[in-house]
Coordinates of C-alpha atoms and ligand atoms in Angstrom, one line a residue:
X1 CA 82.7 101.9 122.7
X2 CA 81.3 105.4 120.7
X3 CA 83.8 106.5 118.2
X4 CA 83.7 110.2 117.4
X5 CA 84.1 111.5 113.4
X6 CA 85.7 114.5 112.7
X7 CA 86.2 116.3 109.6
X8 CA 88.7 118.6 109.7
X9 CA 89.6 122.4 108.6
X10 CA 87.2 124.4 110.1
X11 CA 88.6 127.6 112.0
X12 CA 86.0 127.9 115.2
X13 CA 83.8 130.9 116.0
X14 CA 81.8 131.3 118.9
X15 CA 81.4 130.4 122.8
X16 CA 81.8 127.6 125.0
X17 CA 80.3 127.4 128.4
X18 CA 83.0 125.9 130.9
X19 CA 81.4 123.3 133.1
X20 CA 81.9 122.6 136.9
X21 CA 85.7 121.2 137.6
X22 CA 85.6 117.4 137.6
X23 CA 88.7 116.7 140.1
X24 CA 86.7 119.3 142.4
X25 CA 83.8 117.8 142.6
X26 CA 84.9 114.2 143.0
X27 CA 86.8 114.9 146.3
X28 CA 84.1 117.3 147.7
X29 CA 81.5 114.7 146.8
X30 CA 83.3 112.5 149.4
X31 CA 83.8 115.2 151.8
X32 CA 79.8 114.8 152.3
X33 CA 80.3 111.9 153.7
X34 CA 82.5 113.6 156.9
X35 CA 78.6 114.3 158.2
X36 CA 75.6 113.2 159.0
X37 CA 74.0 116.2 157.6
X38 CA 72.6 116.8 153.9
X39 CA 75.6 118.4 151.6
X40 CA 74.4 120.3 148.5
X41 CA 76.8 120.6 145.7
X42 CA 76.2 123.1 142.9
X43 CA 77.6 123.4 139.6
X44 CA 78.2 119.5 139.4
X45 CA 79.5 118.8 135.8
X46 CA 77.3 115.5 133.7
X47 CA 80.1 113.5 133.8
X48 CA 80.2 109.7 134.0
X49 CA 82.7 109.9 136.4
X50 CA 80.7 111.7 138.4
X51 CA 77.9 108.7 137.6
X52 CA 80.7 106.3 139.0
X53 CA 81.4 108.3 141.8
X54 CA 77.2 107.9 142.7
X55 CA 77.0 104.5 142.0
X56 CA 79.9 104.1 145.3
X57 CA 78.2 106.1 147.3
X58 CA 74.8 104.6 146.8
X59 CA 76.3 101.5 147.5
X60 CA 77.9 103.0 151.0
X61 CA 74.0 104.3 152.0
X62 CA 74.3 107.5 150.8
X63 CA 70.7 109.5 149.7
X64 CA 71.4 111.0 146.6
X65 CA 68.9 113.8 144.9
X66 CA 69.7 115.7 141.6
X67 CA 68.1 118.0 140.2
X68 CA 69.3 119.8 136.4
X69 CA 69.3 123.8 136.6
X70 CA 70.2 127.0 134.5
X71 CA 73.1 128.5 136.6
X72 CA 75.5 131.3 135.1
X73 CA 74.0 131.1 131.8
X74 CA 74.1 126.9 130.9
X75 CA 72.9 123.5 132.9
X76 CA 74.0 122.5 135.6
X77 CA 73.9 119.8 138.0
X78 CA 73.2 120.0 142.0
X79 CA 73.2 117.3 143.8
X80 CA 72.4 116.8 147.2
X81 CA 74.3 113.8 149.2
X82 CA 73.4 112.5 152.6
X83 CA 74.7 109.6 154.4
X84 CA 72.8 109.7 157.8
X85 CA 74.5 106.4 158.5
X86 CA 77.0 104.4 156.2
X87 CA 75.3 100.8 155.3
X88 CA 78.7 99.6 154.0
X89 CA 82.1 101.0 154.8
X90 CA 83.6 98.9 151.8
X91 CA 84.4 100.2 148.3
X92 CA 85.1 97.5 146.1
X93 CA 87.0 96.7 143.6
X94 CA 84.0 97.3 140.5
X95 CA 84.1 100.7 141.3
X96 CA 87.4 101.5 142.1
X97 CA 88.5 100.1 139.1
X98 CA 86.6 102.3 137.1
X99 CA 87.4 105.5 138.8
X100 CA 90.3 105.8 140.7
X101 CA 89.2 108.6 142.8
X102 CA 86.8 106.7 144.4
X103 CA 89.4 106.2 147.0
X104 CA 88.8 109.7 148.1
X105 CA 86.3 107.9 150.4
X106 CA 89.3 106.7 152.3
X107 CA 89.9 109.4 154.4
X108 CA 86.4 109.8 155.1
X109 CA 84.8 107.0 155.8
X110 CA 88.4 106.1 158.5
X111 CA 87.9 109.5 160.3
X112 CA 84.2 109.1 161.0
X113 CA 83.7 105.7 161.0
X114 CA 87.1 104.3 162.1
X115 CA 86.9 101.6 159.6
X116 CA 87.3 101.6 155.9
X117 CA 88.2 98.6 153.3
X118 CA 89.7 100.0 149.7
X119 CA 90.2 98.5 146.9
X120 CA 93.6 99.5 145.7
X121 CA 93.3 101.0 142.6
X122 CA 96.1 100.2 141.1
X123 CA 97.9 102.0 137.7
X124 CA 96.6 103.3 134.8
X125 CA 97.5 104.1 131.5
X126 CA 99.4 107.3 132.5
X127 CA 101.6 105.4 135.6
X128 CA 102.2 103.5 138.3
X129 CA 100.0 105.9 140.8
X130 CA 101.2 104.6 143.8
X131 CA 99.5 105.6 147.5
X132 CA 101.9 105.8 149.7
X133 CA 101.5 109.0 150.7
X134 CA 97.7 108.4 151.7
X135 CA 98.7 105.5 153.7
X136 CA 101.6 106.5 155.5
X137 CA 100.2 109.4 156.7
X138 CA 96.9 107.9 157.8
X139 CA 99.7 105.5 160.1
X140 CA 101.0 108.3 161.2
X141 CA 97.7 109.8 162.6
X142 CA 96.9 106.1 164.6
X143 CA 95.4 104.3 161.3
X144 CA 96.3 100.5 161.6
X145 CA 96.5 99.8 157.6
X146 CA 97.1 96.2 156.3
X147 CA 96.6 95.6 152.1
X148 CA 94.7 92.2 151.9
X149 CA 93.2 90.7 149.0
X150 CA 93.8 93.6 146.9
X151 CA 92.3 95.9 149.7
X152 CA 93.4 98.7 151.8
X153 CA 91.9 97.6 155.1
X154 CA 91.9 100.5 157.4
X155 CA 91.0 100.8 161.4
X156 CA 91.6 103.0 164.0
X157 CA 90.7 102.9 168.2
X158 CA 89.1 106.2 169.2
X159 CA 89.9 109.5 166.5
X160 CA 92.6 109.9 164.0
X161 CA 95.2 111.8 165.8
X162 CA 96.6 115.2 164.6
X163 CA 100.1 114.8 163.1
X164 CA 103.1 116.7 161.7
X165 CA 103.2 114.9 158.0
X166 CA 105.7 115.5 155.4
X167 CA 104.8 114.7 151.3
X168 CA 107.6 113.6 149.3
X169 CA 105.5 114.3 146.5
X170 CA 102.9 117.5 146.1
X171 CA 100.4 115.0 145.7
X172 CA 97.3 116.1 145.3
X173 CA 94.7 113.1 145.9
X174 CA 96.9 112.8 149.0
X175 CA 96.4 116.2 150.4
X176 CA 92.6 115.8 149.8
X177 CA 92.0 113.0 151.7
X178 CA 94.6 113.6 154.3
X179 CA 93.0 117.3 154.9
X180 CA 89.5 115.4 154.9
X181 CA 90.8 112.5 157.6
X182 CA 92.3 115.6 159.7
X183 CA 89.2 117.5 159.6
X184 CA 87.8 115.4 162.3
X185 CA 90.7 113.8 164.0
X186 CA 92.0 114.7 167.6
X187 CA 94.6 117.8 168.2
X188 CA 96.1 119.4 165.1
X189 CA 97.7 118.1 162.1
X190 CA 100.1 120.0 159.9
X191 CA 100.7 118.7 155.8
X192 CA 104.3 119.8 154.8
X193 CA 104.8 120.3 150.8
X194 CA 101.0 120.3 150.2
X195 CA 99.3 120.1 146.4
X196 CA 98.4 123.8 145.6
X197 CA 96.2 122.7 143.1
X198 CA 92.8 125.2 143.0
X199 CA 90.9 122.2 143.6
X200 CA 92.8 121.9 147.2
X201 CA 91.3 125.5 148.0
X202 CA 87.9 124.8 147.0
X203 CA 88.2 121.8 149.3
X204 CA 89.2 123.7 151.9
X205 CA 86.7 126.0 150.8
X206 CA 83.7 123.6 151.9
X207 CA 85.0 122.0 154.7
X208 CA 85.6 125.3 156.8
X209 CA 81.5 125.9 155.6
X210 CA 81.4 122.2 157.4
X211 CA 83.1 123.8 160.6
X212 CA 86.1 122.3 159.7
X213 CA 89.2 125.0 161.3
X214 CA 91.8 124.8 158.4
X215 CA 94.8 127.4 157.6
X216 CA 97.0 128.1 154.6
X217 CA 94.8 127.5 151.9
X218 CA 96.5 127.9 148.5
X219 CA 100.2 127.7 150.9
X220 CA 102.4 124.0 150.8
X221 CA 101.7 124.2 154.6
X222 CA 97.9 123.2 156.0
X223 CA 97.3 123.2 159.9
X224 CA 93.6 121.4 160.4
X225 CA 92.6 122.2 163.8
X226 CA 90.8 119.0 164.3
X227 CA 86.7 119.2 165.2
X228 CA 84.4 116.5 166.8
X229 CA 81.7 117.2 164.3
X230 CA 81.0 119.0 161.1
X231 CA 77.4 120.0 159.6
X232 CA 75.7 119.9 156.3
X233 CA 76.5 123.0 153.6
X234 CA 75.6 124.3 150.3
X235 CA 78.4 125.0 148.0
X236 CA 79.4 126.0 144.2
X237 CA 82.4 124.1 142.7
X238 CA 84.8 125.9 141.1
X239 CA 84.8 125.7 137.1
X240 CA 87.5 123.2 135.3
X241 CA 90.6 124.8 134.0
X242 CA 91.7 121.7 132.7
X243 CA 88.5 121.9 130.1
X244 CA 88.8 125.9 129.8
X245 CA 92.5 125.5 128.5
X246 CA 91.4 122.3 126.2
X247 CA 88.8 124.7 124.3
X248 CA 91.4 127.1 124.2
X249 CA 94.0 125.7 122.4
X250 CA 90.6 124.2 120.3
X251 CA 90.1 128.1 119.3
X252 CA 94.3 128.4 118.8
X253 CA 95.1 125.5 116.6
X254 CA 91.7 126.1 114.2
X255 CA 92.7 129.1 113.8
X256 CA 89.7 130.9 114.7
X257 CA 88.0 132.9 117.7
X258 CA 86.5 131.3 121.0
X259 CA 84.9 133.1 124.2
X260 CA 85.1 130.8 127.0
X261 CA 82.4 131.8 129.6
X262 CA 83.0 131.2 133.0
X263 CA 86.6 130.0 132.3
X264 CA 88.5 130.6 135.5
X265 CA 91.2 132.5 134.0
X266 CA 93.0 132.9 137.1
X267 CA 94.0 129.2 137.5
X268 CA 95.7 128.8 133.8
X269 CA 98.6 131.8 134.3
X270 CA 100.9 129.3 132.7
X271 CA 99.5 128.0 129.7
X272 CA 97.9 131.1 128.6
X273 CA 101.4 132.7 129.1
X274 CA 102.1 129.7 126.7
X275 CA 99.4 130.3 124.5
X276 CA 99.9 133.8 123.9
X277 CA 103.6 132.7 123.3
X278 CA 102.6 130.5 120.4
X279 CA 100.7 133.5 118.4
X280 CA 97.2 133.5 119.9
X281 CA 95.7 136.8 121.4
X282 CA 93.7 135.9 124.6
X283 CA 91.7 139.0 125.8
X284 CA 90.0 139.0 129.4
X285 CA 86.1 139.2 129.7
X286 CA 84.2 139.7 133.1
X287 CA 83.2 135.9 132.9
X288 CA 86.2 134.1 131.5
X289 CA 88.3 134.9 128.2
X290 CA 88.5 135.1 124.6
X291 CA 91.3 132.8 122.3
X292 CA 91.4 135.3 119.0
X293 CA 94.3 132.9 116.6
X294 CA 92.5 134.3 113.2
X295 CA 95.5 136.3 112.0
X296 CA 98.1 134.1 113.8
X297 CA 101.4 132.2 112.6
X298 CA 101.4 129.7 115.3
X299 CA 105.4 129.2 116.5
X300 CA 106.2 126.2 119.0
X301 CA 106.6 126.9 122.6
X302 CA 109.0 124.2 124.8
X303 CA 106.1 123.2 127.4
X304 CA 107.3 121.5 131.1
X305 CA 104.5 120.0 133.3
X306 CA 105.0 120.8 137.2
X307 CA 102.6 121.1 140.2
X308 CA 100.7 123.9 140.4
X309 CA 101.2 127.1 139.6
X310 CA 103.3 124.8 136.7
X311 CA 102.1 123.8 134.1
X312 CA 99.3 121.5 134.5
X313 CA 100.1 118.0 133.5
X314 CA 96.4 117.6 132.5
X315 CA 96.9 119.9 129.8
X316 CA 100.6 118.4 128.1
X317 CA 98.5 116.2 125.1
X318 CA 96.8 119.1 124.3
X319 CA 99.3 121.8 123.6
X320 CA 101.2 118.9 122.4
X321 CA 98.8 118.7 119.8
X322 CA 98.9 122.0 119.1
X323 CA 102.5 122.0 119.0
X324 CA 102.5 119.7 115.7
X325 CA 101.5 122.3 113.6
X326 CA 102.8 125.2 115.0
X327 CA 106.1 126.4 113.1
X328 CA 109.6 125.3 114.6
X329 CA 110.6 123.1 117.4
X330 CA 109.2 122.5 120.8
X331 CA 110.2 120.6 123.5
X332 CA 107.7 118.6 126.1
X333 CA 108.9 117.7 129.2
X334 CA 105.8 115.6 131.8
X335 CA 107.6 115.4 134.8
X336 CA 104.4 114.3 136.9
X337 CA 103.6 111.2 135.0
X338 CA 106.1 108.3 133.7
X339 CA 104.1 107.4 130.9
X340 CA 101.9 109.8 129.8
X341 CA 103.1 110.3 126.2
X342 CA 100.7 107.3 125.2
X343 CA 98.8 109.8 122.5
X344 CA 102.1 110.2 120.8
X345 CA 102.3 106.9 118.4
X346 CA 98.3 108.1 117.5
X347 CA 99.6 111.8 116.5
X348 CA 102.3 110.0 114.3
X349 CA 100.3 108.0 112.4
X350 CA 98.5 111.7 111.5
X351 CA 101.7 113.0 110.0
X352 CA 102.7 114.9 113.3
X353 CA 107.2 115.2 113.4
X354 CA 107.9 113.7 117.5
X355 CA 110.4 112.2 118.4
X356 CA 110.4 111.1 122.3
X357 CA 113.7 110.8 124.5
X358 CA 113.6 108.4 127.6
X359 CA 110.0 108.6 129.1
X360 CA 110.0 112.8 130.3
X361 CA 110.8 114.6 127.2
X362 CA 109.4 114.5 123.1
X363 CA 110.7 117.1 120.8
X364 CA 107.7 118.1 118.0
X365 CA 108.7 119.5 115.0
X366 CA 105.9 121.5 113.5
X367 CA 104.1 120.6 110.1
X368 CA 102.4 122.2 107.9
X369 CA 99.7 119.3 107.7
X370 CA 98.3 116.7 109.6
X371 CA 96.1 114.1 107.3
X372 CA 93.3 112.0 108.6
X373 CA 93.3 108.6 110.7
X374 CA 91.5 106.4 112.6
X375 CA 93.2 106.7 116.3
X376 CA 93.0 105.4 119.5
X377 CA 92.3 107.1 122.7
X378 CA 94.3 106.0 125.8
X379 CA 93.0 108.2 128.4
X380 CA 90.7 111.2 129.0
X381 CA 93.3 114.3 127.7
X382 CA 95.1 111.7 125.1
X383 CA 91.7 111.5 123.6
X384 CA 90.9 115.3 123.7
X385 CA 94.6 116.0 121.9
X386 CA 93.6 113.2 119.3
X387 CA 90.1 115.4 118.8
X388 CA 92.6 118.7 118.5
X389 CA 94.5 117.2 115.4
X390 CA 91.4 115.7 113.6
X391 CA 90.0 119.5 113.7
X392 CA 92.8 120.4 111.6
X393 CA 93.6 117.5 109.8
X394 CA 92.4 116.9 106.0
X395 CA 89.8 114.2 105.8
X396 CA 87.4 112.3 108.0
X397 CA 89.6 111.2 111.7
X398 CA 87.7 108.6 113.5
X399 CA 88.2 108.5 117.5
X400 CA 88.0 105.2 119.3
X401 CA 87.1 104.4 122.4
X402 CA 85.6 107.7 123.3
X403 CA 84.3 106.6 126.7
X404 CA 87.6 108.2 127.9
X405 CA 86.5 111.5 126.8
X406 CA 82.9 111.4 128.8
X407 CA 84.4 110.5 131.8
X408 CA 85.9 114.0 131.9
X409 CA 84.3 116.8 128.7
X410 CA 80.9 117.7 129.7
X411 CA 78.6 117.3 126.2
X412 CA 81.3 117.4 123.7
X413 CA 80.2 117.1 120.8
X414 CA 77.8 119.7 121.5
X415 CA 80.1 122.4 122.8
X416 CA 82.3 121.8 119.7
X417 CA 79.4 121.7 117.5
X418 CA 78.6 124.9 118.6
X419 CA 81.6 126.6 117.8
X420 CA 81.5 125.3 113.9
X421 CA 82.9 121.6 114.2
X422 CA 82.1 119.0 112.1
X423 CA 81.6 116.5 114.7
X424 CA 79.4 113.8 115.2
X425 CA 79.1 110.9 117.1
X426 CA 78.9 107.4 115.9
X427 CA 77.0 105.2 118.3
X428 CA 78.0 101.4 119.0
X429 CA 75.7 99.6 120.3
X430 CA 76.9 97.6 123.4
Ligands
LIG1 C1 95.2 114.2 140.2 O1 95.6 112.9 140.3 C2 94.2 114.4 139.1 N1 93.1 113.5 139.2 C3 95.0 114.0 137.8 O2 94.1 114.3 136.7 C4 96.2 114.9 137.6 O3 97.0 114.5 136.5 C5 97.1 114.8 138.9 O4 96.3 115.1 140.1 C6 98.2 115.8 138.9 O5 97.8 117.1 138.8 C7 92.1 113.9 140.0 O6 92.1 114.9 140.6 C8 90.9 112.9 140.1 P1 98.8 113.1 142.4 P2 96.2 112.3 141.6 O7 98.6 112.3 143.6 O8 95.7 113.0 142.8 C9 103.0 110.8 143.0 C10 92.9 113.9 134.7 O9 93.2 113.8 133.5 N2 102.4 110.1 144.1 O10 98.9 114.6 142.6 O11 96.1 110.8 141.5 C11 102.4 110.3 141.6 O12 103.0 109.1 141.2 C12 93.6 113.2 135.8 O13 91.8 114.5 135.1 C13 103.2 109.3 144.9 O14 104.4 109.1 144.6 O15 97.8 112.7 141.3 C14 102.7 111.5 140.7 O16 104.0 111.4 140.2 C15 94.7 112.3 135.4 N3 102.6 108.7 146.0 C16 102.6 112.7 141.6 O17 102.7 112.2 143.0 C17 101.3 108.9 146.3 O18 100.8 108.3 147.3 C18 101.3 113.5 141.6 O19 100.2 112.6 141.8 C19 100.5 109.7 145.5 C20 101.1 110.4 144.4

């Protein structure tokens, strides 16, 4: 229970190195698990998310090595995973619980090992975050699912078998593990209305190393080919978006001038469109880009969150944020979450103008100033919007229950501390 203090009004100057994407590596992490062979992962981010995601796999029988090196200029993490044979095929409910995407072992562990027991994870502070789409199209390749106890328990006779499977939703934890359950199942499977997310590539990216046979990467359609076996690979995550366009509105709101190395550029079209909107200059590099906002009157851009190449939901508190002091109105729309507008009552009590209609939409009226508070974080991009308007707010902001943000921003403090913050934070004891 760390709280982070901030004292505000300091334009930033300087770089940030973007880590290794979180939400890639937590499904490819898994996808080691769809062999017998050693996986090495590069460019692992030190998250404790990623620690969760260990501890599950440890407990499965998985041999886990990691080693720190300098890659592209900063740390990193490679790990190598390998689960010769599963001890357990259960993932229970103390590790689910504290990271949901441990159930990207679902798909896994019922393709190879044609058993798996779940616990269901259940909804967060953000929504409901049902599973529907997992399980109904695990049925409709053969899997006989019942929920008991709390538990998705999951069997199959003989492989998965290829099917023709419609989303309803672009889900993507759902096109994860469904293309990791088809990699190995019998005859071909198609996924209609497909997440486009990067992080669906990149999957896709490993498994075809693996031997996997998959088509339409970066499409709404996939066609796995299904294989009897796949083989040990290295590979190199992608870098996070999410915390490239977090330091980039960090550079826009302060007012100041940011390089952000190895941010993958390509994957944020929309909200740098967004930024550049508001004021900000953003200027390409070879490695990433640069978020110049010295000479800039911000002016409030409406914002809508969709599936990729949309706006990215996982960036709405943040621009939100920014939003409160830029001149003018703007209008928020989350239309992937039903109740993810939990950091708005904590950027209220800082003086910011929102008012929200229904659950989807908040309109933000700039102002010129936020002042200080002691706020509460709700979940991992709540907490790094909170962090946004105590850089800019007069006084000392204190940040509660920053265990949020180290599930998901590599070294925080450090980065921002880097860049010119006053930041610091205040260990608790357990
Ligand atoms: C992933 O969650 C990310 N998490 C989330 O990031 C992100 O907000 C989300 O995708 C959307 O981009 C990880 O990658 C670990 P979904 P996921 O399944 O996969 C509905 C962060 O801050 N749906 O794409 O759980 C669902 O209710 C986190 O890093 C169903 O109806 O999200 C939602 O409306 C938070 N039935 C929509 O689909 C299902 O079976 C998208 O959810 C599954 C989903």
């Amino acid at each position: 229970m760390d709280k982070i203090k901030i004292i505000g009004g300091k334009p930033l100057f300087g770089k940030v190195f973007i880590s290794g994407a979180k939400n890639t590596a937590l499904p490819i992490i898994c996808a080691s698990l769809l062999t017998d062979e050693p996986v090495t992962i590069q460019n692992i981010p030190f998250l404790s998310d990623i620690k969760s995601l260990n501890a599950l796999l440890l407990q499965l029988g998985t041999k886990i090595e990691e080693k720190s090196e300098e890659r592209n200029g900063h740390l990193t993490q490679t790990i190598t995973y390998h689960t010769p044979q599963p001890t357990s095929l259960v993932a229970p409910y103390d590790y689910v619980r504290k990271m949901r995407a441990s159930y990207y072992v679902l798909g896994p562990l019922l393709t190879k090992y044609r058993h798996v027991e779940l616990s269901l994870p259940g909804g967060c502070a953000i929504g409901a975050r049902p599973m529907d789409i997992h399980l109904s199209s695990l049925e409709q390749m053969g899997a006989k699912i019942e929920i008991k106890n709390g538990y998705v328990v999951a069997d199959v006779d003989g492989r998965l078998q290829g099917a023709h499977v419609a989303f309803h939703s672009a889900s993507v934890g759902a096109t994860c593990n469904i293309l990791m359950a088809a990699a190995l199942a019998e005859g071909t499977t198609v996924i209609e209305n497909a997440a486009k997310e990067p992080e669906i590539a990149d999957l896709i990216d490993i498994l075809n190393k693996m031997g996997a046979q998959i088509e339409g990467a970066n499409t709404s359609t996939l066609t796995i080919h299904g294989v009897e076996k796949l083989h040990g690979v290295t590979h190199e995550i992608i870098n996070d978006r999410i915390e490239a366009g977090s330091y980039a509105v960090a550079a826009a709101i302060t007012h100041g001038r940011v390089e952000l190395v190895n941010a993958p550029a390509q994957f944020l079209q929309t909200p740098l469109d967004i930024l550049r909107k508001t004021g900000a200059t953003i200027e390409m590099t070879d490695n990433g880009f640069i978020v110049d906002a010295q000479n800039a009157k911000l002016v409030g851009q409406d914002v809508f969150t969709d599936y990729y190449p949309g706006f990215p939901t996982d960036l709405q508190a943040q621009f939100m944020a920014l939003m409160c002091v830029s001149e003018g109105a703007a209008m928020i729309t989350e239309s992937i979450w039903e109740n993810r507008f939990m950091h708005v009552p904590e950027l209220m009590r800082m003086g910011a103008n929102i008012n929200v209609h229904g659950h989807a939409s908040a309109i933000v009226r700039g102002v010129e100033k936020l002042s200080a508070a002691p706020v509460m974080s709700t979940d991992l991009r709540a907490s790094f919007a909170l962090i946004l308007a105590g850089l800019v707010a007069e006084g000392e902001t204190i940040v509660n229950r920053v265990y949020h943000l180290d599930r998901g921003y590599e070294h925080l403090e450090e980065k921002f501390k880097a860049i010119g913050a006053d930041i610091e934070r205040i260990k608790i004891p357990d």
